[in-house]
Short mmCIF file of C-alpha atoms in Angstrom, two decimals:
data_model
loop_
_atom_site.label_atom_id
_atom_site.label_comp_id
_atom_site.label_asym_id
_atom_site.label_seq_id
_atom_site.Cartn_x
_atom_site.Cartn_y
_atom_site.Cartn_z
CA MET A 27 -22.17 29.92 2.97
CA ASN A 28 -23.22 28.35 -0.24
CA LYS A 29 -20.20 29.90 -2.05
CA LEU A 30 -17.87 28.57 0.71
CA ILE A 31 -19.38 25.09 0.31
CA LYS A 32 -18.78 25.19 -3.46
CA ILE A 33 -15.22 26.29 -2.97
CA ILE A 34 -14.65 23.43 -0.49
CA ILE A 35 -16.17 20.86 -2.91
CA VAL A 36 -14.20 22.11 -5.85
CA SER A 37 -11.08 22.03 -3.74
CA LEU A 38 -11.80 18.47 -2.58
CA CYS A 39 -12.46 17.36 -6.18
CA PHE A 40 -9.23 18.99 -7.41
CA ASN A 41 -7.21 17.23 -4.65
CA TYR A 42 -8.89 13.94 -5.45
CA VAL A 43 -8.09 14.25 -9.15
CA SER A 44 -4.55 15.28 -8.42
CA TYR A 45 -4.01 12.40 -6.09
CA SER A 46 -5.65 9.94 -8.54
CA GLN A 47 -3.18 11.03 -11.17
CA ASP A 48 -0.30 9.49 -9.23
CA ILE A 49 -0.34 5.76 -9.58
CA ASN A 50 2.80 4.70 -7.69
CA ASP A 51 5.08 1.74 -8.18
CA LYS A 52 3.67 -0.11 -5.19
CA GLN A 53 0.22 0.06 -6.61
CA ILE A 54 1.25 -1.14 -9.93
CA ILE A 55 3.21 -4.08 -8.50
CA GLU A 56 0.34 -5.08 -6.20
CA TYR A 57 -2.17 -4.86 -9.03
CA ALA A 58 0.02 -6.96 -11.43
CA ILE A 59 0.55 -9.70 -8.87
CA ASP A 60 -3.05 -9.63 -7.57
CA ASN A 61 -4.24 -10.18 -11.13
CA ILE A 62 -1.67 -12.69 -12.23
CA GLU A 63 -4.32 -15.41 -12.54
CA GLU A 64 -5.96 -13.44 -15.37
CA PHE A 65 -2.65 -13.40 -17.15
CA LYS A 66 -2.19 -17.11 -16.66
CA ASP A 67 -5.70 -17.76 -17.95
CA PHE A 68 -4.90 -15.64 -21.07
CA LEU A 69 -1.63 -17.63 -21.65
CA SER A 70 -3.56 -20.95 -21.41
CA TYR A 71 -5.29 -20.13 -24.74
CA PRO A 72 -3.51 -21.96 -27.58
CA ASN A 73 -2.79 -19.44 -30.25
CA ASP A 74 -1.09 -21.18 -33.18
CA ALA A 75 -1.77 -19.00 -36.17
CA ASN A 76 -2.03 -22.09 -38.32
CA LYS A 77 -5.00 -23.55 -36.37
CA ARG A 78 -8.27 -21.68 -36.96
CA SER A 79 -9.92 -23.18 -33.78
CA ASP A 80 -7.18 -21.66 -31.65
CA ILE A 81 -7.65 -18.20 -33.10
CA VAL A 82 -11.51 -18.27 -32.97
CA ASN A 83 -11.31 -18.73 -29.15
CA LEU A 84 -8.69 -15.96 -28.86
CA ILE A 85 -10.83 -13.57 -30.82
CA LYS A 86 -13.71 -14.20 -28.40
CA TRP A 87 -11.46 -13.62 -25.38
CA SER A 88 -10.14 -10.33 -26.88
CA GLN A 89 -13.50 -9.08 -27.73
CA GLU A 90 -14.91 -9.71 -24.19
CA ASN A 91 -11.92 -8.15 -22.46
CA PHE A 92 -11.88 -4.93 -24.41
CA GLN A 93 -15.58 -4.58 -24.22
CA ASN A 94 -15.28 -4.84 -20.45
CA LEU A 95 -13.01 -1.83 -20.61
CA GLY A 96 -15.67 0.23 -22.42
CA PHE A 97 -14.40 -0.22 -25.94
CA ILE A 98 -16.58 -0.52 -29.02
CA ILE A 99 -15.57 -3.58 -30.99
CA THR A 100 -15.64 -3.88 -34.79
CA LYS A 101 -14.69 -7.07 -36.71
CA LEU A 102 -12.77 -6.15 -39.86
CA GLN A 103 -13.47 -9.06 -42.11
CA THR A 104 -10.73 -10.63 -44.25
CA PRO A 105 -10.77 -13.76 -46.54
CA THR A 106 -9.46 -15.81 -43.60
CA ILE A 107 -9.25 -14.48 -40.00
CA PRO A 108 -10.92 -11.15 -39.07
CA LEU A 109 -9.01 -8.33 -37.45
CA LEU A 110 -10.48 -6.69 -34.41
CA LEU A 111 -10.78 -2.95 -33.92
CA ALA A 112 -11.41 -1.60 -30.40
CA GLU A 113 -12.20 2.03 -30.12
CA LYS A 114 -12.72 4.40 -27.21
CA ILE A 115 -13.40 8.08 -27.53
CA TYR A 116 -12.44 10.08 -24.46
CA ASN A 117 -12.91 13.55 -25.95
CA LYS A 118 -13.70 14.39 -29.58
CA LYS A 119 -11.18 17.23 -29.36
CA TYR A 120 -8.32 14.83 -28.52
CA LYS A 121 -5.97 13.41 -31.04
CA THR A 122 -6.32 9.65 -31.78
CA ILE A 123 -3.59 7.07 -31.34
CA LEU A 124 -3.78 3.69 -33.09
CA ILE A 125 -2.12 0.80 -31.22
CA TYR A 126 -1.03 -2.39 -32.97
CA LEU A 127 -1.23 -5.66 -31.12
CA HIS A 128 -0.85 -9.19 -32.32
CA LEU A 129 -2.19 -12.21 -30.35
CA ASP A 130 -1.26 -15.21 -32.43
CA GLY A 131 1.86 -17.27 -31.71
CA GLN A 132 4.36 -19.61 -33.20
CA PRO A 133 3.85 -23.33 -33.22
CA VAL A 134 5.16 -25.43 -30.35
CA ASP A 135 7.20 -28.64 -30.06
CA ASN A 136 6.38 -29.83 -26.59
CA SER A 137 9.45 -32.13 -26.58
CA LYS A 138 11.73 -29.17 -26.64
CA TRP A 139 10.14 -27.36 -23.64
CA ASN A 140 11.23 -27.87 -20.05
CA GLN A 141 7.68 -28.06 -18.85
CA ASN A 142 4.72 -30.30 -19.52
CA ASN A 143 2.69 -27.95 -21.67
CA PRO A 144 3.80 -24.58 -23.15
CA TYR A 145 0.22 -23.39 -22.73
CA GLU A 146 0.29 -24.07 -19.05
CA PRO A 147 2.40 -21.17 -17.72
CA VAL A 148 4.97 -21.81 -14.96
CA LEU A 149 7.01 -19.50 -12.70
CA LYS A 150 10.73 -20.09 -12.57
CA SER A 151 13.67 -18.52 -10.80
CA ARG A 152 17.41 -19.08 -11.21
CA ASN A 153 19.17 -21.30 -8.61
CA ASP A 154 22.80 -21.07 -7.47
CA LYS A 155 23.98 -22.76 -10.65
CA GLN A 156 22.14 -20.11 -12.69
CA GLU A 157 19.68 -22.71 -13.87
CA PHE A 158 15.96 -22.00 -14.15
CA VAL A 159 13.87 -24.06 -11.68
CA GLN A 160 10.18 -23.98 -11.19
CA VAL A 161 8.85 -22.20 -8.12
CA ARG A 162 5.43 -21.68 -6.57
CA TRP A 163 3.31 -18.70 -7.77
CA ASP A 164 2.77 -17.51 -4.24
CA VAL A 165 6.48 -16.52 -4.22
CA LEU A 166 5.28 -13.38 -5.89
CA LYS A 167 3.08 -12.37 -2.98
CA ASN A 168 4.62 -9.50 -0.98
CA SER A 169 7.73 -9.47 -3.19
CA THR A 170 9.36 -6.15 -3.87
CA LEU A 171 10.47 -5.24 -7.42
CA GLU A 172 14.09 -5.54 -6.29
CA GLU A 173 13.48 -9.06 -4.91
CA ILE A 174 11.76 -9.98 -8.20
CA LYS A 175 14.77 -8.69 -10.19
CA ARG A 176 17.34 -10.31 -7.80
CA ASN A 177 15.68 -13.77 -8.14
CA ASP A 178 15.13 -13.28 -11.87
CA LEU A 179 11.55 -14.47 -11.63
CA ARG A 180 10.02 -15.21 -15.03
CA ILE A 181 6.89 -16.68 -16.59
CA PHE A 182 7.52 -19.41 -19.08
CA ALA A 183 4.80 -20.08 -21.74
CA ARG A 184 4.26 -19.84 -25.45
CA SER A 185 3.61 -16.16 -26.50
CA VAL A 186 4.21 -14.87 -23.02
CA SER A 187 6.63 -12.32 -24.53
CA ASP A 188 5.57 -12.38 -28.24
CA ALA A 189 3.07 -10.91 -27.74
CA LYS A 190 0.53 -11.79 -25.12
CA GLY A 191 2.61 -10.04 -22.47
CA PRO A 192 2.29 -6.59 -23.97
CA VAL A 193 -1.44 -7.24 -24.53
CA MET A 194 -1.96 -7.93 -20.87
CA MET A 195 0.31 -5.03 -19.82
CA LEU A 196 -2.01 -2.68 -21.76
CA ILE A 197 -5.18 -4.20 -20.29
CA ASN A 198 -3.74 -3.76 -16.78
CA ALA A 199 -2.73 -0.21 -17.51
CA LEU A 200 -6.19 0.66 -18.78
CA ASN A 201 -7.79 -1.00 -15.75
CA LEU A 202 -5.46 0.93 -13.40
CA ILE A 203 -6.17 4.31 -14.86
CA LYS A 204 -9.93 3.55 -14.89
CA LYS A 205 -9.68 2.45 -11.18
CA ASN A 206 -7.93 5.75 -10.34
CA ASN A 207 -10.47 7.88 -12.33
CA ILE A 208 -7.85 8.87 -14.90
CA GLU A 209 -8.79 9.38 -18.52
CA SER A 210 -6.38 8.83 -21.37
CA LYS A 211 -5.08 12.03 -22.85
CA PHE A 212 -5.89 10.88 -26.37
CA ASN A 213 -8.58 8.73 -28.01
CA LEU A 214 -7.71 5.15 -28.57
CA LYS A 215 -8.03 2.74 -31.46
CA ILE A 216 -6.54 -0.67 -30.97
CA ILE A 217 -6.09 -2.99 -33.97
CA MET A 218 -5.60 -6.70 -33.09
CA ASP A 219 -3.90 -8.98 -35.64
CA PHE A 220 -4.34 -12.80 -35.35
CA GLU A 221 -2.15 -13.80 -38.35
CA GLU A 222 1.09 -11.86 -37.67
CA GLU A 223 3.14 -15.02 -37.32
CA LYS A 224 1.92 -15.97 -40.82
CA SER A 225 3.20 -12.53 -42.10
CA SER A 226 -0.27 -10.99 -41.86
CA PRO A 227 -1.30 -11.91 -45.46
CA ASN A 228 -4.56 -10.05 -45.35
CA LEU A 229 -3.49 -6.86 -43.51
CA PRO A 230 -2.36 -4.62 -46.42
CA VAL A 231 -5.72 -5.06 -48.27
CA ALA A 232 -7.59 -4.59 -44.90
CA VAL A 233 -5.87 -1.42 -44.03
CA THR A 234 -6.89 0.01 -47.41
CA LYS A 235 -10.43 -1.24 -47.20
CA TYR A 236 -11.04 0.00 -43.71
CA SER A 237 -8.82 3.12 -43.84
CA ASP A 238 -11.65 5.43 -42.72
CA LEU A 239 -12.20 3.32 -39.55
CA LEU A 240 -8.41 3.27 -38.81
CA LYS A 241 -7.86 6.95 -39.33
CA SER A 242 -5.61 8.32 -36.66
CA ASP A 243 -2.72 10.67 -35.81
CA GLY A 244 -0.03 8.13 -34.99
CA LEU A 245 0.63 4.48 -34.53
CA LEU A 246 2.29 2.60 -31.59
CA ILE A 247 3.52 -0.97 -31.86
CA PHE A 248 3.50 -2.79 -28.61
CA ASP A 249 5.75 -5.64 -29.73
CA GLY A 250 9.37 -6.80 -29.57
CA PRO A 251 12.21 -6.75 -27.00
CA GLN A 252 13.72 -3.76 -25.25
CA HIS A 253 17.35 -2.93 -25.63
CA ILE A 254 19.55 -5.55 -23.94
CA SER A 255 20.53 -3.00 -21.21
CA GLY A 256 16.92 -3.15 -19.98
CA LEU A 257 16.57 0.64 -20.40
CA PRO A 258 13.29 2.01 -21.71
CA THR A 259 13.38 1.72 -25.50
CA LEU A 260 11.87 3.22 -28.61
CA ASN A 261 12.10 1.61 -32.06
CA PHE A 262 11.70 4.11 -34.92
CA GLY A 263 11.79 1.48 -37.60
CA ASN A 264 11.62 -2.20 -38.45
CA ARG A 265 12.97 -4.21 -41.27
CA GLY A 266 10.52 -5.75 -43.74
CA ILE A 267 10.77 -9.37 -44.83
CA SER A 268 10.62 -11.46 -47.99
CA THR A 269 11.12 -15.24 -48.22
CA ILE A 270 12.53 -17.75 -50.70
CA ARG A 271 12.29 -21.50 -50.86
CA LEU A 272 14.96 -23.19 -53.01
CA THR A 273 14.80 -26.81 -54.08
CA THR A 274 17.59 -28.64 -55.87
CA TYR A 275 17.18 -32.09 -57.29
CA GLY A 276 19.03 -35.43 -57.60
CA PRO A 277 17.55 -38.76 -58.40
CA ILE A 278 13.73 -38.97 -58.46
CA VAL A 279 13.89 -41.11 -55.28
CA PRO A 280 16.70 -41.53 -52.81
CA GLN A 281 19.34 -43.98 -54.02
CA HIS A 282 21.83 -46.20 -52.19
CA SER A 283 25.11 -44.36 -51.85
CA GLY A 284 27.15 -47.47 -52.29
CA HIS A 285 25.52 -48.25 -55.61
CA PHE A 286 25.17 -44.81 -57.00
CA GLY A 287 27.79 -42.66 -55.21
CA ASN A 288 30.02 -40.98 -57.87
CA TYR A 289 27.22 -41.38 -60.34
CA ALA A 290 23.89 -39.86 -59.20
CA PRO A 291 24.27 -36.07 -58.56
CA ASN A 292 23.78 -35.12 -54.90
CA PRO A 293 21.35 -32.11 -54.51
CA VAL A 294 22.94 -31.12 -51.23
CA PHE A 295 26.33 -30.27 -52.83
CA ARG A 296 24.49 -28.33 -55.52
CA MET A 297 22.60 -26.39 -52.84
CA SER A 298 25.76 -25.87 -50.88
CA SER A 299 27.51 -24.46 -53.99
CA ILE A 300 24.64 -22.09 -54.72
CA LEU A 301 24.37 -20.74 -51.14
CA SER A 302 28.13 -20.22 -50.75
CA SER A 303 28.26 -18.28 -53.93
CA MET A 304 25.94 -15.68 -52.44
CA LYS A 305 28.20 -14.51 -49.61
CA ASP A 306 31.91 -14.11 -48.86
CA GLU A 307 33.65 -15.36 -45.71
CA ASN A 308 32.77 -12.08 -43.92
CA GLY A 309 29.08 -12.49 -44.47
CA ILE A 310 28.86 -9.81 -47.16
CA VAL A 311 26.34 -10.49 -49.90
CA LEU A 312 28.29 -10.75 -53.24
CA ILE A 313 25.32 -10.28 -55.47
CA GLU A 314 25.76 -7.05 -57.31
CA GLY A 315 23.20 -4.39 -56.43
CA PHE A 316 22.06 -6.05 -53.20
CA TYR A 317 23.12 -3.01 -51.04
CA ASP A 318 22.24 -0.26 -53.48
CA GLY A 319 20.75 2.87 -52.00
CA ILE A 320 22.23 2.45 -48.55
CA ASN A 321 24.12 5.55 -47.38
CA ILE A 322 25.18 5.76 -43.73
CA THR A 323 25.90 9.50 -43.24
CA GLU A 324 27.73 11.01 -40.32
CA GLU A 325 24.36 12.19 -38.82
CA ILE A 326 23.05 8.68 -39.00
CA LYS A 327 26.13 7.30 -37.40
CA LYS A 328 25.57 9.66 -34.41
CA ASP A 329 22.13 8.25 -33.92
CA LEU A 330 23.41 4.64 -34.21
CA ASN A 331 26.28 5.31 -31.77
CA ARG A 332 23.93 6.61 -29.13
CA VAL A 333 22.56 3.14 -28.70
CA PRO A 334 24.52 1.71 -25.68
CA ASP A 335 25.40 -1.72 -27.09
CA ASN A 336 28.04 -3.82 -25.36
CA GLU A 337 29.11 -5.86 -28.40
CA ASN A 338 31.74 -7.90 -26.44
CA GLU A 339 28.97 -9.04 -24.07
CA MET A 340 26.74 -9.87 -27.03
CA LEU A 341 29.43 -12.00 -28.60
CA SER A 342 30.06 -13.76 -25.26
CA THR A 343 26.31 -14.46 -24.82
CA MET A 344 25.94 -15.87 -28.28
CA GLN A 345 29.32 -17.61 -28.14
CA PHE A 346 31.00 -16.67 -31.40
CA LYS A 347 34.20 -14.82 -31.69
CA SER A 348 33.69 -12.39 -34.54
CA PRO A 349 30.51 -10.90 -36.20
CA ASP A 350 29.92 -10.67 -39.92
CA LYS A 351 31.36 -7.51 -41.50
CA VAL A 352 28.13 -6.01 -42.92
CA GLY A 353 28.45 -2.60 -41.23
CA LYS A 354 30.97 -1.55 -38.63
CA SER A 355 28.74 -2.21 -35.63
CA TYR A 356 25.60 -4.09 -34.68
CA GLN A 357 23.35 -1.06 -35.16
CA GLU A 358 25.02 -0.27 -38.47
CA ALA A 359 24.47 -3.89 -39.65
CA LEU A 360 20.72 -3.44 -39.14
CA GLN A 361 20.63 -0.69 -41.69
CA TYR A 362 21.34 -3.03 -44.52
CA PRO A 363 19.15 -5.80 -46.05
CA SER A 364 20.15 -9.28 -44.93
CA LEU A 365 20.17 -12.61 -46.65
CA ASN A 366 19.72 -15.51 -44.16
CA VAL A 367 19.42 -19.28 -44.65
CA ARG A 368 16.88 -20.16 -41.93
CA GLY A 369 16.80 -23.93 -42.52
CA ILE A 370 17.96 -26.75 -44.78
CA GLN A 371 16.31 -30.14 -45.27
CA ALA A 372 17.72 -33.19 -47.11
CA GLY A 373 17.76 -36.87 -46.23
CA TRP A 374 17.88 -37.96 -42.64
CA VAL A 375 20.30 -37.23 -39.68
CA LYS A 376 21.29 -38.48 -36.21
CA ASP A 377 19.76 -41.86 -35.32
CA GLN A 378 17.76 -41.78 -38.58
CA ALA A 379 20.76 -41.37 -40.83
CA ARG A 380 20.99 -43.70 -43.76
CA THR A 381 23.49 -44.32 -46.58
CA ILE A 382 21.56 -42.60 -49.41
CA ILE A 383 21.93 -39.93 -52.01
CA PRO A 384 18.99 -37.58 -51.25
CA SER A 385 16.41 -36.93 -53.90
CA GLU A 386 16.18 -33.22 -53.14
CA CYS A 387 17.48 -30.53 -50.91
CA ILE A 388 15.35 -27.62 -49.72
CA ALA A 389 16.75 -24.37 -48.39
CA GLU A 390 14.47 -21.77 -46.70
CA ILE A 391 15.73 -18.20 -47.01
CA ASP A 392 14.53 -14.98 -45.45
CA VAL A 393 15.66 -11.60 -46.87
CA ARG A 394 15.17 -8.79 -44.32
CA LEU A 395 14.42 -5.42 -45.97
CA VAL A 396 15.20 -1.86 -45.13
CA LEU A 397 13.42 1.29 -46.27
CA GLU A 398 15.84 1.81 -49.08
CA SER A 399 15.54 -1.66 -50.55
CA ASP A 400 12.77 -3.03 -52.78
CA GLY A 401 11.89 -6.64 -51.87
CA TYR A 402 10.89 -7.63 -55.37
CA LYS A 403 14.09 -6.23 -56.86
CA LEU A 404 16.21 -8.09 -54.35
CA LEU A 405 14.42 -11.43 -55.08
CA ASP A 406 14.99 -10.83 -58.73
CA LEU A 407 18.72 -10.15 -58.20
CA ILE A 408 18.96 -13.52 -56.28
CA LYS A 409 17.13 -15.35 -59.04
CA GLU A 410 19.29 -13.85 -61.77
CA HIS A 411 22.41 -14.77 -59.77
CA ILE A 412 21.33 -18.37 -59.65
CA LYS A 413 20.79 -18.38 -63.42
CA THR A 414 24.40 -17.25 -63.91
CA LEU A 415 25.52 -20.47 -62.14
CA GLY A 416 23.96 -22.38 -65.03
CA TYR A 417 20.62 -23.32 -63.43
CA LYS A 418 17.27 -23.66 -65.19
CA VAL A 419 15.03 -21.78 -62.67
CA LEU A 420 11.43 -22.95 -62.36
CA GLU A 421 8.57 -21.80 -60.19
CA LYS A 422 7.27 -25.39 -59.69
CA ARG A 423 8.56 -28.87 -59.37
CA PRO A 424 10.22 -30.11 -62.64
CA THR A 425 8.44 -32.63 -64.83
CA LYS A 426 10.25 -35.75 -66.08
CA ARG A 427 10.59 -34.00 -69.46
CA GLU A 428 12.34 -31.04 -67.77
CA ARG A 429 14.52 -33.30 -65.68
CA MET A 430 15.75 -35.06 -68.78
CA MET A 431 16.22 -31.76 -70.64
CA TYR A 432 18.43 -29.74 -68.19
CA ASP A 433 21.48 -30.75 -66.17
CA LYS A 434 20.96 -28.27 -63.37
CA ILE A 435 17.37 -27.38 -62.13
CA ILE A 436 16.25 -25.42 -59.22
CA THR A 437 12.73 -24.48 -58.09
CA PHE A 438 12.53 -20.86 -56.86
CA GLU A 439 9.37 -19.97 -54.89
CA SER A 440 9.31 -16.50 -53.32
CA GLU A 441 7.07 -14.00 -51.49
CA VAL A 442 7.41 -10.45 -50.32
CA SER A 443 5.45 -10.20 -47.07
CA TYR A 444 5.83 -6.55 -46.21
CA PRO A 445 8.31 -3.73 -46.65
CA ALA A 446 10.28 -1.86 -44.01
CA PHE A 447 9.22 1.40 -42.29
CA ARG A 448 11.01 4.11 -40.53
CA THR A 449 9.97 7.28 -38.61
CA ASP A 450 12.17 10.26 -37.91
CA ILE A 451 13.66 10.03 -34.42
CA ASN A 452 12.90 13.85 -33.99
CA SER A 453 9.23 13.52 -35.11
CA ASP A 454 6.52 14.90 -32.85
CA LEU A 455 5.46 11.35 -32.09
CA GLY A 456 9.00 10.44 -31.07
CA LYS A 457 9.49 13.45 -28.90
CA TRP A 458 6.15 12.78 -27.12
CA LEU A 459 7.03 9.21 -26.36
CA SER A 460 10.54 10.10 -25.30
CA LYS A 461 9.16 12.72 -22.92
CA SER A 462 6.72 10.21 -21.39
CA LEU A 463 9.35 7.52 -20.86
CA THR A 464 11.82 9.95 -19.42
CA LYS A 465 9.20 11.19 -16.97
CA THR A 466 8.18 7.63 -16.03
CA PHE A 467 11.59 6.17 -15.54
CA GLY A 468 13.89 9.11 -14.95
CA ASN A 469 16.06 8.03 -17.95
CA SER A 470 16.07 9.08 -21.53
CA PRO A 471 15.07 6.07 -23.57
CA VAL A 472 17.27 4.17 -25.98
CA LYS A 473 16.30 5.32 -29.47
CA LYS A 474 16.87 2.73 -32.18
CA ARG A 475 16.67 3.94 -35.79
CA THR A 476 15.85 0.43 -36.96
CA SER A 477 14.93 -2.80 -35.10
CA GLY A 478 16.07 -6.11 -36.63
CA GLY A 479 12.69 -7.81 -36.40
CA SER A 480 9.76 -7.38 -38.88
CA VAL A 481 6.31 -6.24 -38.09
CA PRO A 482 3.55 -5.66 -40.67
CA ILE A 483 3.34 -1.85 -40.10
CA SER A 484 4.26 -0.37 -43.42
CA PRO A 485 0.67 -0.62 -44.76
CA PHE A 486 -0.49 1.68 -41.89
CA VAL A 487 2.21 4.17 -42.51
CA SER A 488 1.76 4.32 -46.27
CA VAL A 489 -2.02 4.15 -46.50
CA LEU A 490 -2.96 6.21 -43.47
CA ASN A 491 -0.01 8.57 -43.82
CA ILE A 492 0.87 8.43 -40.18
CA PRO A 493 4.18 8.08 -38.19
CA ALA A 494 4.76 4.82 -36.32
CA VAL A 495 7.03 4.07 -33.37
CA GLY A 496 7.52 0.80 -31.48
CA VAL A 497 7.46 0.70 -27.70
CA PRO A 498 9.02 -2.68 -26.77
CA THR A 499 8.73 -3.83 -23.14
CA VAL A 500 9.79 -7.47 -22.93
CA ASN A 501 13.29 -8.80 -22.05
CA GLN A 502 15.74 -9.31 -24.82
CA ASP A 503 16.56 -12.90 -23.76
CA ASN A 504 12.97 -14.14 -23.98
CA ASN A 505 13.49 -17.00 -26.34
CA GLN A 506 11.04 -15.41 -28.80
CA HIS A 507 9.70 -18.04 -31.35
CA SER A 508 11.76 -20.75 -29.62
CA PRO A 509 11.22 -23.36 -26.88
CA ASN A 510 11.06 -22.05 -23.28
CA GLU A 511 9.87 -18.61 -24.24
CA ASN A 512 9.69 -16.44 -21.20
CA LEU A 513 8.97 -12.98 -19.77
CA LYS A 514 10.65 -11.44 -16.71
CA ILE A 515 8.14 -10.36 -14.12
CA ALA A 516 10.08 -7.13 -13.72
CA ASN A 517 9.50 -6.40 -17.42
CA TYR A 518 5.84 -7.22 -17.04
CA ILE A 519 5.56 -4.69 -14.18
CA ASN A 520 7.52 -2.00 -15.97
CA GLY A 521 5.53 -2.61 -19.11
CA ILE A 522 2.39 -1.71 -17.23
CA LYS A 523 4.08 1.37 -15.79
CA THR A 524 5.28 2.30 -19.35
CA PHE A 525 1.76 2.20 -20.78
CA ILE A 526 0.27 4.17 -17.84
CA GLY A 527 2.81 6.85 -18.45
CA ILE A 528 2.00 7.04 -22.13
CA LEU A 529 -1.79 7.02 -21.53
CA ASN A 530 -1.35 9.92 -19.03
CA GLU A 531 0.85 12.12 -21.26
CA ASP A 532 -0.79 14.88 -23.34
CA TYR A 533 -0.35 14.51 -27.07
#
């Protein structure tokens, strides 16, 4: 009798565990919508990386929420803002996965947002004219995923997609597996960065300093948009980034263009001449050596061609007829370093325009890096190119003596933030994630060799000697870094589903 009771108990426990392993779509949708107030509260925290008071409150929020999930929290001190490390050991025999999250955001210009406050999230849907209009939050109640998709329901708020959304997706996934008595199939370390939008200036040193605490078997990056098709996506690399600020000079103060036009040199024309000398009409960088080391083999082309891009649709959406000719496709273009002018400032425009010769012109440039390119070398190539145009290149503003000594002066200020990284698509980490996403969604994921955006991951890869793969979950058209940033509710739900699938997959 006692033996029979034991068998029954063991059988009941087995059936309970088996049942608990199956978290279905309905349960995920209900949980996400029932807990939407927690997400709204999170989004209400200002998170401008340039404002320490914003970040201090955000660190406190993060610490409390991950402690509530049973994580041990360690502050990794840096000269400015600490990093947070959350750790949870499920079984000492398991492998350990490190997850990278960033919680800071870009600054906001309230005047450019179609809502009162970017930190007060609103729900919007498309109307018959395909315009986004605000709707009540209770619209979500009892909505199916198909209805959510059909109505294109989205949350609009700063950092909702980059990258508070993925943070909350992970928290919901962890809560759901806990609620269903499921344990992760690997130990977890979560590193939280609060200065990513400032290029994570302290991260490389911190990774070296705290390498023993960060030791793990692989790194996942929960950041960035999915492929435009909406299919589950894996990013096996990201471009690095370096920046340049160029300043050309005219008169020491702006001068009346009637009095001094044809006499005082205009710094805008000088800057225009410099910038136009760097690229041809097809967008190809003319600076010798800029593309050195890039070799797109037939095998690489096969990987690139497997990404299901619809380039005609991309052109139509962005509304330009022809792309630049760096590479023969969008994916191929991402395999090369890029040189981009991200902003120019000189004088005044629109209703502030005035008839003056500006005193200076500033051009902000970013140079996206690939694994084969050295950021310092590329910056040096650009600097030497400018010298060949007859400019005296300085690292600071010119003195009066220097202004009177040289006809053509430019200030060249530069920084290499972090290099690129890339993991083999056929790595064990890649195969594991591909298996999980295929099992979760019934489709093999889109596998991107390189993603265009930059994330500060290379220090983890080089110092910890581990592979890294990005698992993007937000919609491509999310207005990342721009006004009216948004996240599709469907992506939010599927993101939770994605992370549950990964947490429940043996590694």
